[in-house]
Amino acid sequence: MQVISTLLLLICSSLLSANTPLLFPNSFLKGVAFSVHQNGGDLFGRSNWSVFEQKKTVLGTPTVTGNQRCNSSVGFWQKGFEDIALLQELGCNSVRFSVEWSAIEPEPGVFNEVVLNFYERYCDALIAAGIQPTVTLHHFTHPHWFDVIGGFEKEINITYFVRFCKVVFSRLNNKVALWYTINEPTVYSFMGYILGMHSPGKTMHFTLAGTVLKNLLLAHVRVYQELKKLPGGQQAQIGIVHQLLRAQAYSEWSPFGKFTAWFLNFCAAHKQTKKFLETGIFEYKIPGIVNVQTHCPEAPQSYDFIGINYYSRVVTGITGPTCFPNEVMTDMEYAIYPDGIYNAIAEMATLGVPMYITENGIPDAKDEHRAEFIKNYLKKVHEAVLDGYDVRGYFYWTLMDNYEWDRGFTQKFGLYQVDLTNLNRVLRPGAEPFKDHFLIANRA
Ligand code: GCO
C-alpha cells in the first residue's frame, strides 16, 4: 500500500510544475507549533521563567532583551479557542502545543482541575474543528518549586516529572495523536547551563550542562516507559523532540572559526544525543573539563517516532555567525538553508522510526523572505517523502508572533502578525505557501 501511494504521489508530483501546490500523502500532518508559555505566559506567575526574567545576566544586563516581561504574552489563555479559526484558515489538520506544568501543578502534588479541564476542552474543540492535537509535556518551562529542589540537575527529581506526565496523559490520552516528552533537551542544557541565556541562567557550568542533558534524556525514557503502562499507553505514539543543530566554519583556514564550530557542536550535543537514542550510551566529555556518562540499555526502544526541529546550520566566521556568499540571513544568526532539512531527515532516518518535522520557521520581521523560506524548505521535505523517507508531518514554527525567550518579543516567526497593543492577529502575505502551496492529497 505504502509503495503504491508513494508511486502515485511521485507521478502526480512530477506532472506538476514548480509553482503548483506540493501534494503530501493524505495521512500527513500539516500543522503549526507553539508553546503555551510563549503564547500565553505564566498563568500563576509560578514558573522558572517568571523567576528567570527578573534576574540579571553575569554582565549585569537584563536576562530578556529590553527587560521585557512575558506577562500574558499574546493571550493564549484568553483567545486560544477563537484562534482555532486561524488554524483552520491555514488548512491545518494538526497542531503542536505544550502543557504548562507550573499551571497544572502549581504546588508539588496539587493538580489544578480548572487548568486540566481547560486543556481537555481545548483538545475537544480542536478535534471538532478537524485538527489533531499533539502535545509537548516539557517545553523549557516548569514550576519554580521544581527548580528549588534542583530541577533536572538531580536525577532523583525525574520522578516529579513522571508523576506530572502521568496525570496529563491520563486526562488527555484519548484525544492526543502524538506525545512529545521533552522539547530540545540539548537546547535546554546549552542555553541554560553554558550560555546562561535561558533559565536557570548558569554560565559555563559544563558538568551541570552534561548532567542536565543526561537527566533529561533519562527522564524521556522513564516517561515513555511509565506512560506505556497506563491504559491506552500501548496505542499512544510517544517520542522526543530533538533540535538538529550543526555548526561549520566559514573557512577551513580560520582556527577561530573552526574552534567555535567545534565548541558549538559539542555544546549543541547533536552527536551525543543521537548516539544515546541509538545505543543508550551517553558520553559528554572533554578531557580535563567535563566527563558525564551513563548507559541506559532501554533507550533505543523508548521512542515510537522522532520529532525533528530544524531551522538551519550555524556558520562561524571570524567575528561571529555569518553565512556563505549568495545565502540570505534571517533576523537571527542563521541563513536560509533548505538543503539542511533534507540532510537532517536522511540522518535521523537511521533511527528507524517515523519522523515528524516538529519545528521549522523563520524570524523575519519585514516578511521579506518567509514565503521563499517556506516554499524551499517544504520542497525539500516533499522530496524526502518522495525519496521514501518516513516523514509523517510538518509543523511550522509558529502560528503567530510570540515571546522568543531571552529575545522577548523582538523576533517575528509568526504566520500571523500580532499587534501587541490590541493583540489583533493578521495573516502575513509570506504565509501563502504554507496555506495554499502545501496540500494534503485528499484535500487537493
Ligand atoms: C526552540 C524552541 C522554540 C523557539 C523556536 C524559535 O527551538 O528554542 O523549541 O521555543 O521559540 O525554536 O527559536
Coordinates of C-alpha atoms and ligand atoms in Angstrom, one line a residue:
M1 CA 0.0 0.0 0.0
Q2 CA 2.7 2.4 1.1
V3 CA 4.6 1.7 -2.1
I4 CA 1.6 2.3 -4.3
S5 CA 0.7 5.6 -2.7
T6 CA 4.3 6.8 -2.9
L7 CA 4.4 5.9 -6.6
L8 CA 1.1 7.7 -7.2
L9 CA 2.4 10.7 -5.4
L10 CA 5.6 10.6 -7.4
I11 CA 3.7 10.5 -10.7
C12 CA 1.3 13.3 -9.6
S13 CA 4.2 15.4 -8.4
S14 CA 6.3 15.1 -11.5
L15 CA 3.3 16.3 -13.6
L16 CA 3.1 19.4 -11.5
S17 CA 5.2 22.5 -12.4
A18 CA 7.3 24.4 -9.8
N19 CA 4.5 26.8 -8.9
T20 CA 1.7 24.3 -8.5
P21 CA 1.0 23.1 -4.9
L22 CA 3.0 20.4 -3.3
L23 CA 0.9 17.4 -2.6
F24 CA 1.6 15.4 0.6
P25 CA 0.1 11.9 1.5
N26 CA -3.4 12.0 2.9
S27 CA -2.3 10.9 6.4
F28 CA 0.4 13.6 6.5
L29 CA 0.1 16.1 9.4
K30 CA 0.1 19.7 8.4
G31 CA 0.4 22.0 11.4
V32 CA 1.9 24.8 13.3
A33 CA 3.8 24.5 16.6
F34 CA 3.8 26.7 19.7
S35 CA 4.5 26.5 23.4
V36 CA 1.8 27.7 25.7
H37 CA 4.3 29.8 27.8
Q38 CA 5.4 31.6 24.7
N39 CA 1.8 32.4 23.6
G40 CA 0.1 32.7 27.0
G41 CA 2.7 33.4 29.6
D42 CA 2.7 32.2 33.1
L43 CA -0.9 31.8 34.4
F44 CA 0.0 32.0 38.1
G45 CA 3.5 33.5 38.0
R46 CA 4.9 30.3 39.3
S47 CA 7.2 29.1 36.5
N48 CA 11.0 29.0 36.2
W49 CA 10.8 31.7 33.5
S50 CA 8.9 34.1 35.7
V51 CA 11.8 34.0 38.1
F52 CA 14.4 34.0 35.4
E53 CA 13.2 37.1 33.6
Q54 CA 13.6 39.1 36.9
K55 CA 17.3 38.2 37.1
K56 CA 20.4 39.8 35.6
T57 CA 23.0 38.1 33.4
V58 CA 26.6 37.7 34.5
L59 CA 27.3 41.1 32.8
G60 CA 24.6 42.7 34.9
T61 CA 22.3 43.2 31.9
P62 CA 18.6 42.1 31.9
T63 CA 18.1 38.4 31.0
V64 CA 15.5 39.3 28.5
T65 CA 16.1 41.9 25.7
G66 CA 14.9 45.3 26.7
N67 CA 14.0 43.9 30.2
Q68 CA 10.7 42.8 28.6
R69 CA 8.3 40.5 30.5
C70 CA 6.3 37.7 29.0
N71 CA 3.2 38.5 31.1
S72 CA 0.2 37.0 29.3
S73 CA 2.1 37.2 26.0
V74 CA -0.2 37.1 23.0
G75 CA -3.2 35.9 25.1
F76 CA -3.4 32.1 24.6
W77 CA -5.4 31.5 27.8
Q78 CA -7.9 34.1 26.7
K79 CA -8.0 33.7 23.0
G80 CA -6.9 30.1 22.4
F81 CA -10.3 28.8 21.5
E82 CA -11.1 31.6 19.0
D83 CA -7.6 31.1 17.5
I84 CA -8.6 27.7 16.3
A85 CA -10.2 29.5 13.4
L86 CA -6.7 30.7 12.4
L87 CA -5.5 27.1 12.3
Q88 CA -8.4 26.3 10.0
E89 CA -7.8 29.3 7.8
L90 CA -4.2 27.9 7.2
G91 CA -5.6 24.4 6.3
C92 CA -4.0 22.7 9.3
N93 CA -5.1 19.2 10.2
S94 CA -2.9 19.2 13.3
V95 CA -1.3 21.4 15.9
R96 CA 1.6 21.0 18.3
F97 CA 1.3 22.8 21.7
S98 CA 2.6 22.3 25.2
V99 CA 1.0 21.7 28.6
E100 CA 2.1 24.1 31.2
W101 CA 3.4 22.2 34.2
S102 CA 3.5 25.3 36.5
A103 CA -0.2 26.0 35.8
I104 CA -1.3 22.3 36.2
E105 CA 0.8 21.6 39.3
P106 CA 1.5 25.0 40.9
E107 CA 2.3 23.3 44.3
P108 CA 4.0 19.8 44.5
G109 CA 1.3 17.2 44.3
V110 CA -1.6 19.7 43.9
F111 CA -3.2 19.5 40.5
N112 CA -5.3 22.3 39.2
E113 CA -8.6 20.9 37.9
V114 CA -9.6 24.1 36.1
V115 CA -6.4 24.0 34.0
L116 CA -6.7 20.3 33.2
N117 CA -10.2 20.9 32.2
F118 CA -9.2 23.8 30.0
Y119 CA -6.8 21.5 28.1
E120 CA -9.5 18.8 27.8
R121 CA -11.9 21.3 26.3
Y122 CA -9.2 22.8 24.1
C123 CA -8.4 19.3 22.7
D124 CA -12.1 18.7 22.1
A125 CA -12.5 22.0 20.3
L126 CA -9.5 21.2 18.1
I127 CA -10.8 17.8 17.2
A128 CA -14.3 19.2 16.4
A129 CA -12.5 21.6 14.0
G130 CA -10.8 18.7 12.3
I131 CA -7.4 19.4 13.9
Q132 CA -5.5 16.6 15.7
P133 CA -3.9 17.8 18.9
T134 CA -0.2 16.8 19.5
V135 CA 1.2 17.6 22.9
T136 CA 4.6 18.6 24.3
L137 CA 5.0 17.7 28.0
H138 CA 8.0 19.8 28.7
H139 CA 8.8 22.9 26.6
F140 CA 11.6 24.7 28.6
T141 CA 9.2 25.7 31.4
H142 CA 8.3 24.1 34.7
P143 CA 7.2 25.1 38.2
H144 CA 9.7 27.2 40.2
W145 CA 9.3 24.7 43.1
F146 CA 10.9 22.1 40.8
D147 CA 13.9 24.3 40.4
V148 CA 14.1 25.0 44.1
I149 CA 14.6 21.2 44.7
G150 CA 17.3 21.1 41.9
G151 CA 15.2 20.6 38.8
F152 CA 16.8 18.3 36.2
E153 CA 20.2 18.8 37.8
K154 CA 19.3 15.9 40.1
E155 CA 18.4 12.5 38.6
I156 CA 16.2 11.7 41.6
N157 CA 13.8 14.6 40.6
I158 CA 12.8 12.8 37.4
T159 CA 10.1 11.1 39.5
Y160 CA 8.2 14.5 39.8
F161 CA 8.2 15.0 36.1
V162 CA 7.0 11.4 35.6
R163 CA 4.1 12.0 38.1
F164 CA 3.0 15.1 36.2
C165 CA 3.2 13.4 32.8
K166 CA 1.1 10.5 34.1
V167 CA -1.7 12.9 35.3
V168 CA -1.8 14.8 32.0
F169 CA -1.6 11.6 29.9
S170 CA -4.5 10.0 31.9
R171 CA -6.6 13.1 31.2
L172 CA -5.9 13.7 27.6
N173 CA -4.7 10.5 26.0
N174 CA -7.8 9.6 24.1
K175 CA -7.6 13.0 22.4
V176 CA -3.9 13.3 21.5
A177 CA -2.3 11.9 18.3
L178 CA 1.3 12.4 19.3
W179 CA 3.0 12.9 22.7
Y180 CA 6.4 14.6 22.8
T181 CA 8.1 14.1 26.2
I182 CA 10.7 16.8 26.1
N183 CA 11.4 19.7 23.7
E184 CA 15.0 20.0 22.7
P185 CA 16.9 18.7 25.8
T186 CA 20.2 19.9 24.1
V187 CA 19.0 23.5 23.8
Y188 CA 17.7 23.5 27.4
S189 CA 21.1 22.3 28.7
F190 CA 23.2 24.5 26.4
M191 CA 21.3 27.7 26.7
G192 CA 20.6 27.3 30.5
Y193 CA 23.9 26.0 31.7
I194 CA 26.6 27.1 29.2
L195 CA 25.5 30.3 27.6
G196 CA 23.3 31.2 30.6
M197 CA 20.8 32.9 28.3
H198 CA 17.8 30.7 29.3
S199 CA 16.5 29.7 32.7
P200 CA 18.2 29.0 35.1
G201 CA 20.9 31.3 33.7
K202 CA 24.0 29.4 34.7
T203 CA 27.1 30.2 32.6
M204 CA 29.9 27.8 31.7
H205 CA 28.7 25.1 34.0
F206 CA 29.9 22.2 31.8
T207 CA 29.4 19.4 34.3
L208 CA 25.9 20.6 35.1
A209 CA 25.1 21.0 31.4
G210 CA 26.1 17.4 30.8
T211 CA 24.3 16.2 33.9
V212 CA 21.1 18.0 33.0
L213 CA 21.2 16.7 29.4
K214 CA 21.7 13.2 30.7
N215 CA 18.9 13.6 33.1
L216 CA 16.5 15.0 30.5
L217 CA 17.3 12.0 28.2
L218 CA 16.8 9.6 31.1
A219 CA 13.5 11.4 32.0
H220 CA 12.3 10.9 28.5
V221 CA 13.0 7.1 28.7
R222 CA 11.2 6.9 32.1
V223 CA 8.2 8.9 30.9
Y224 CA 8.0 6.7 27.9
Q225 CA 8.1 3.5 30.0
E226 CA 5.6 4.7 32.5
L227 CA 3.1 6.1 30.0
K228 CA 3.2 2.8 28.1
K229 CA 2.0 1.0 31.2
L230 CA -1.1 3.3 31.6
P231 CA -4.5 2.5 29.9
G232 CA -4.1 3.4 26.3
G233 CA -0.4 3.6 26.6
Q234 CA 0.4 0.8 24.1
Q235 CA -1.5 2.6 21.4
A236 CA -0.2 6.0 22.2
Q237 CA 2.6 7.4 20.0
I238 CA 5.3 8.8 22.2
G239 CA 8.5 10.4 21.1
I240 CA 11.1 13.1 21.9
V241 CA 11.8 16.4 20.0
H242 CA 15.4 17.0 19.1
Q243 CA 16.9 20.1 17.6
L244 CA 19.3 19.1 14.9
L245 CA 21.8 21.9 15.0
R246 CA 25.2 21.8 13.5
A247 CA 27.9 24.4 13.2
Q248 CA 30.5 24.7 10.5
A249 CA 33.5 27.1 10.0
Y250 CA 33.2 29.6 7.2
S251 CA 36.7 28.8 6.2
E252 CA 38.9 25.8 6.8
W253 CA 41.7 28.2 7.3
S254 CA 40.3 30.1 10.2
P255 CA 41.4 28.5 13.5
F256 CA 38.9 30.7 15.4
G257 CA 36.0 29.7 13.2
K258 CA 37.0 26.0 13.4
F259 CA 37.3 26.2 17.2
T260 CA 34.0 27.9 17.6
A261 CA 32.3 25.4 15.3
W262 CA 33.8 22.5 17.3
F263 CA 32.7 24.2 20.6
L264 CA 29.1 24.8 19.4
N265 CA 28.9 21.3 18.0
F266 CA 30.0 19.9 21.4
C267 CA 27.5 22.0 23.4
A268 CA 24.6 21.6 20.9
A269 CA 25.2 17.9 21.6
H270 CA 23.6 16.5 18.5
K271 CA 26.0 13.7 18.2
Q272 CA 25.8 12.7 21.9
T273 CA 22.0 12.8 21.8
K274 CA 21.7 10.7 18.6
K275 CA 24.2 8.2 20.0
F276 CA 22.1 7.9 23.2
L277 CA 18.9 7.3 21.2
E278 CA 20.7 4.7 19.0
T279 CA 22.7 2.8 21.6
G280 CA 21.7 4.0 25.1
I281 CA 25.3 5.2 25.6
F282 CA 25.6 8.8 26.8
E283 CA 29.1 10.4 26.8
Y284 CA 29.6 14.1 27.3
K285 CA 33.2 14.7 27.7
I286 CA 36.1 17.0 27.0
P287 CA 39.3 15.7 28.7
G288 CA 40.2 17.7 31.8
I289 CA 36.9 19.8 31.6
V290 CA 33.9 17.6 31.8
N291 CA 33.1 13.9 31.9
V292 CA 29.4 12.8 32.3
Q293 CA 28.5 9.3 31.2
T294 CA 25.7 6.9 31.5
H295 CA 24.3 3.8 29.9
C296 CA 20.6 3.2 29.5
P297 CA 20.0 0.0 27.6
E298 CA 16.3 0.7 27.2
A299 CA 16.8 4.0 25.4
P300 CA 16.8 2.6 21.8
Q301 CA 13.4 1.0 22.4
S302 CA 11.9 4.2 24.0
Y303 CA 10.5 6.2 21.2
D304 CA 7.8 5.5 18.7
F305 CA 8.8 8.4 16.5
I306 CA 11.3 11.2 16.4
G307 CA 10.4 14.9 16.3
I308 CA 13.0 16.9 14.4
N309 CA 13.3 20.7 14.9
Y310 CA 15.3 22.1 12.1
Y311 CA 16.0 25.7 11.2
S312 CA 19.4 25.9 9.7
R313 CA 23.1 25.5 10.4
V314 CA 25.4 28.0 12.2
V315 CA 28.3 29.2 10.1
T316 CA 31.1 30.5 12.2
G317 CA 33.2 33.4 10.8
I318 CA 36.0 35.5 12.3
T319 CA 33.7 37.9 14.1
G320 CA 30.8 35.6 14.8
P321 CA 28.0 33.8 13.0
T322 CA 27.8 34.5 9.3
C323 CA 26.6 32.9 6.1
F324 CA 28.1 31.8 2.8
P325 CA 28.0 34.0 -0.3
N326 CA 24.6 34.1 -2.0
E327 CA 22.9 32.9 1.1
V328 CA 20.2 35.1 2.8
M329 CA 20.4 35.7 6.5
T330 CA 17.3 35.6 8.7
D331 CA 16.7 38.0 11.5
M332 CA 18.6 35.6 13.8
E333 CA 22.1 34.3 13.4
Y334 CA 21.4 31.8 10.6
A335 CA 20.8 31.8 6.9
I336 CA 18.1 30.2 4.8
Y337 CA 19.5 26.7 4.1
P338 CA 16.8 24.3 2.7
D339 CA 19.2 21.5 1.8
G340 CA 19.8 21.1 5.6
I341 CA 16.3 19.9 6.3
Y342 CA 16.7 17.1 3.7
N343 CA 20.1 16.1 5.2
A344 CA 18.6 16.2 8.7
I345 CA 15.8 13.8 7.7
A346 CA 18.3 11.5 6.0
E347 CA 20.4 11.5 9.1
M348 CA 17.7 10.8 11.6
A349 CA 16.2 8.1 9.4
T350 CA 18.8 5.7 10.6
L351 CA 16.9 5.6 13.9
G352 CA 14.4 3.5 12.0
V353 CA 11.2 5.2 13.3
P354 CA 8.7 7.6 11.7
M355 CA 9.8 11.2 11.7
Y356 CA 7.9 14.5 12.1
I357 CA 9.3 17.9 11.5
T358 CA 8.1 19.4 14.7
E359 CA 9.5 22.9 14.2
N360 CA 10.8 24.8 11.2
G361 CA 10.4 28.5 10.7
I362 CA 12.0 31.9 10.1
P363 CA 12.3 35.1 12.1
D364 CA 11.5 37.7 9.5
A365 CA 10.1 41.0 10.8
K366 CA 9.8 42.5 7.4
D367 CA 8.2 39.4 5.9
E368 CA 10.6 39.6 3.0
H369 CA 11.9 36.0 3.0
R370 CA 9.1 34.0 4.7
A371 CA 7.4 32.8 1.5
E372 CA 10.7 31.8 -0.1
F373 CA 11.8 30.1 3.1
I374 CA 8.6 28.0 3.4
K375 CA 8.5 27.1 -0.2
N376 CA 12.1 25.9 -0.4
Y377 CA 12.1 24.0 2.9
L378 CA 8.7 22.4 2.1
K379 CA 10.1 21.4 -1.3
K380 CA 12.9 19.6 0.4
V381 CA 10.6 17.8 2.8
H382 CA 8.4 16.8 -0.1
E383 CA 11.5 15.5 -1.9
A384 CA 12.4 13.4 1.2
V385 CA 8.9 11.9 1.3
L386 CA 9.1 11.0 -2.4
D387 CA 12.6 9.5 -1.8
G388 CA 10.9 7.1 0.6
Y389 CA 11.9 8.7 4.0
D390 CA 9.2 8.1 6.5
V391 CA 8.3 11.7 7.3
R392 CA 4.7 12.0 8.5
G393 CA 4.2 15.6 9.3
Y394 CA 5.4 19.2 9.2
F395 CA 4.8 21.8 11.9
Y396 CA 5.7 25.4 11.1
W397 CA 7.1 27.5 13.9
T398 CA 4.9 29.4 14.6
L399 CA 1.3 30.3 14.4
M400 CA 1.7 33.9 15.5
D401 CA 4.4 36.2 16.7
N402 CA 5.2 35.4 20.3
Y403 CA 7.7 35.5 23.2
E404 CA 11.0 34.3 21.9
W405 CA 12.6 33.6 25.3
D406 CA 15.7 35.8 26.0
R407 CA 14.8 37.8 22.9
G408 CA 11.5 38.9 24.3
F409 CA 9.0 40.0 21.6
T410 CA 11.7 41.1 19.1
Q411 CA 11.6 38.0 16.9
K412 CA 8.8 37.6 14.4
F413 CA 8.3 34.0 13.5
G414 CA 4.5 34.2 13.1
L415 CA 2.4 33.3 10.1
Y416 CA 0.1 35.8 11.8
Q417 CA 1.5 39.1 12.8
V418 CA 0.3 40.2 16.2
D419 CA -0.2 43.8 17.2
L420 CA 1.0 43.8 20.8
T421 CA -1.2 46.9 21.7
N422 CA -4.5 45.1 20.9
L423 CA -3.5 41.5 20.2
N424 CA -5.1 41.6 16.7
R425 CA -3.8 38.8 14.5
V426 CA -3.3 39.5 10.8
L427 CA -2.2 36.8 8.3
R428 CA 1.1 37.7 6.7
P429 CA 1.5 37.5 2.9
G430 CA 4.6 35.4 3.5
A431 CA 2.3 32.7 4.9
E432 CA 0.8 32.0 1.5
P433 CA 3.0 29.0 0.6
F434 CA 2.1 27.3 3.9
K435 CA -1.6 28.0 3.4
D436 CA -2.0 27.3 -0.3
H437 CA 1.1 25.6 -1.6
F438 CA 1.2 22.8 0.9
L439 CA -1.7 20.5 0.3
I440 CA -2.7 17.1 1.7
A441 CA -3.6 14.6 -1.0
N442 CA -7.2 14.0 0.0
R443 CA -7.9 17.8 0.1
A444 CA -6.5 18.5 -3.4
Ligands
GCO1 C1 13.5 26.4 20.4 C2 12.1 26.2 20.8 C3 11.1 27.3 20.4 C4 11.7 28.5 19.8 C5 11.9 28.4 18.3 C6 12.4 29.6 17.6 O1 14.0 25.9 19.5 O2 14.2 27.2 21.1 O3 11.6 25.0 20.6 O4 10.6 27.5 21.7 O5 10.9 29.6 20.0 O6 12.8 27.4 18.0 O7 13.7 29.9 18.0

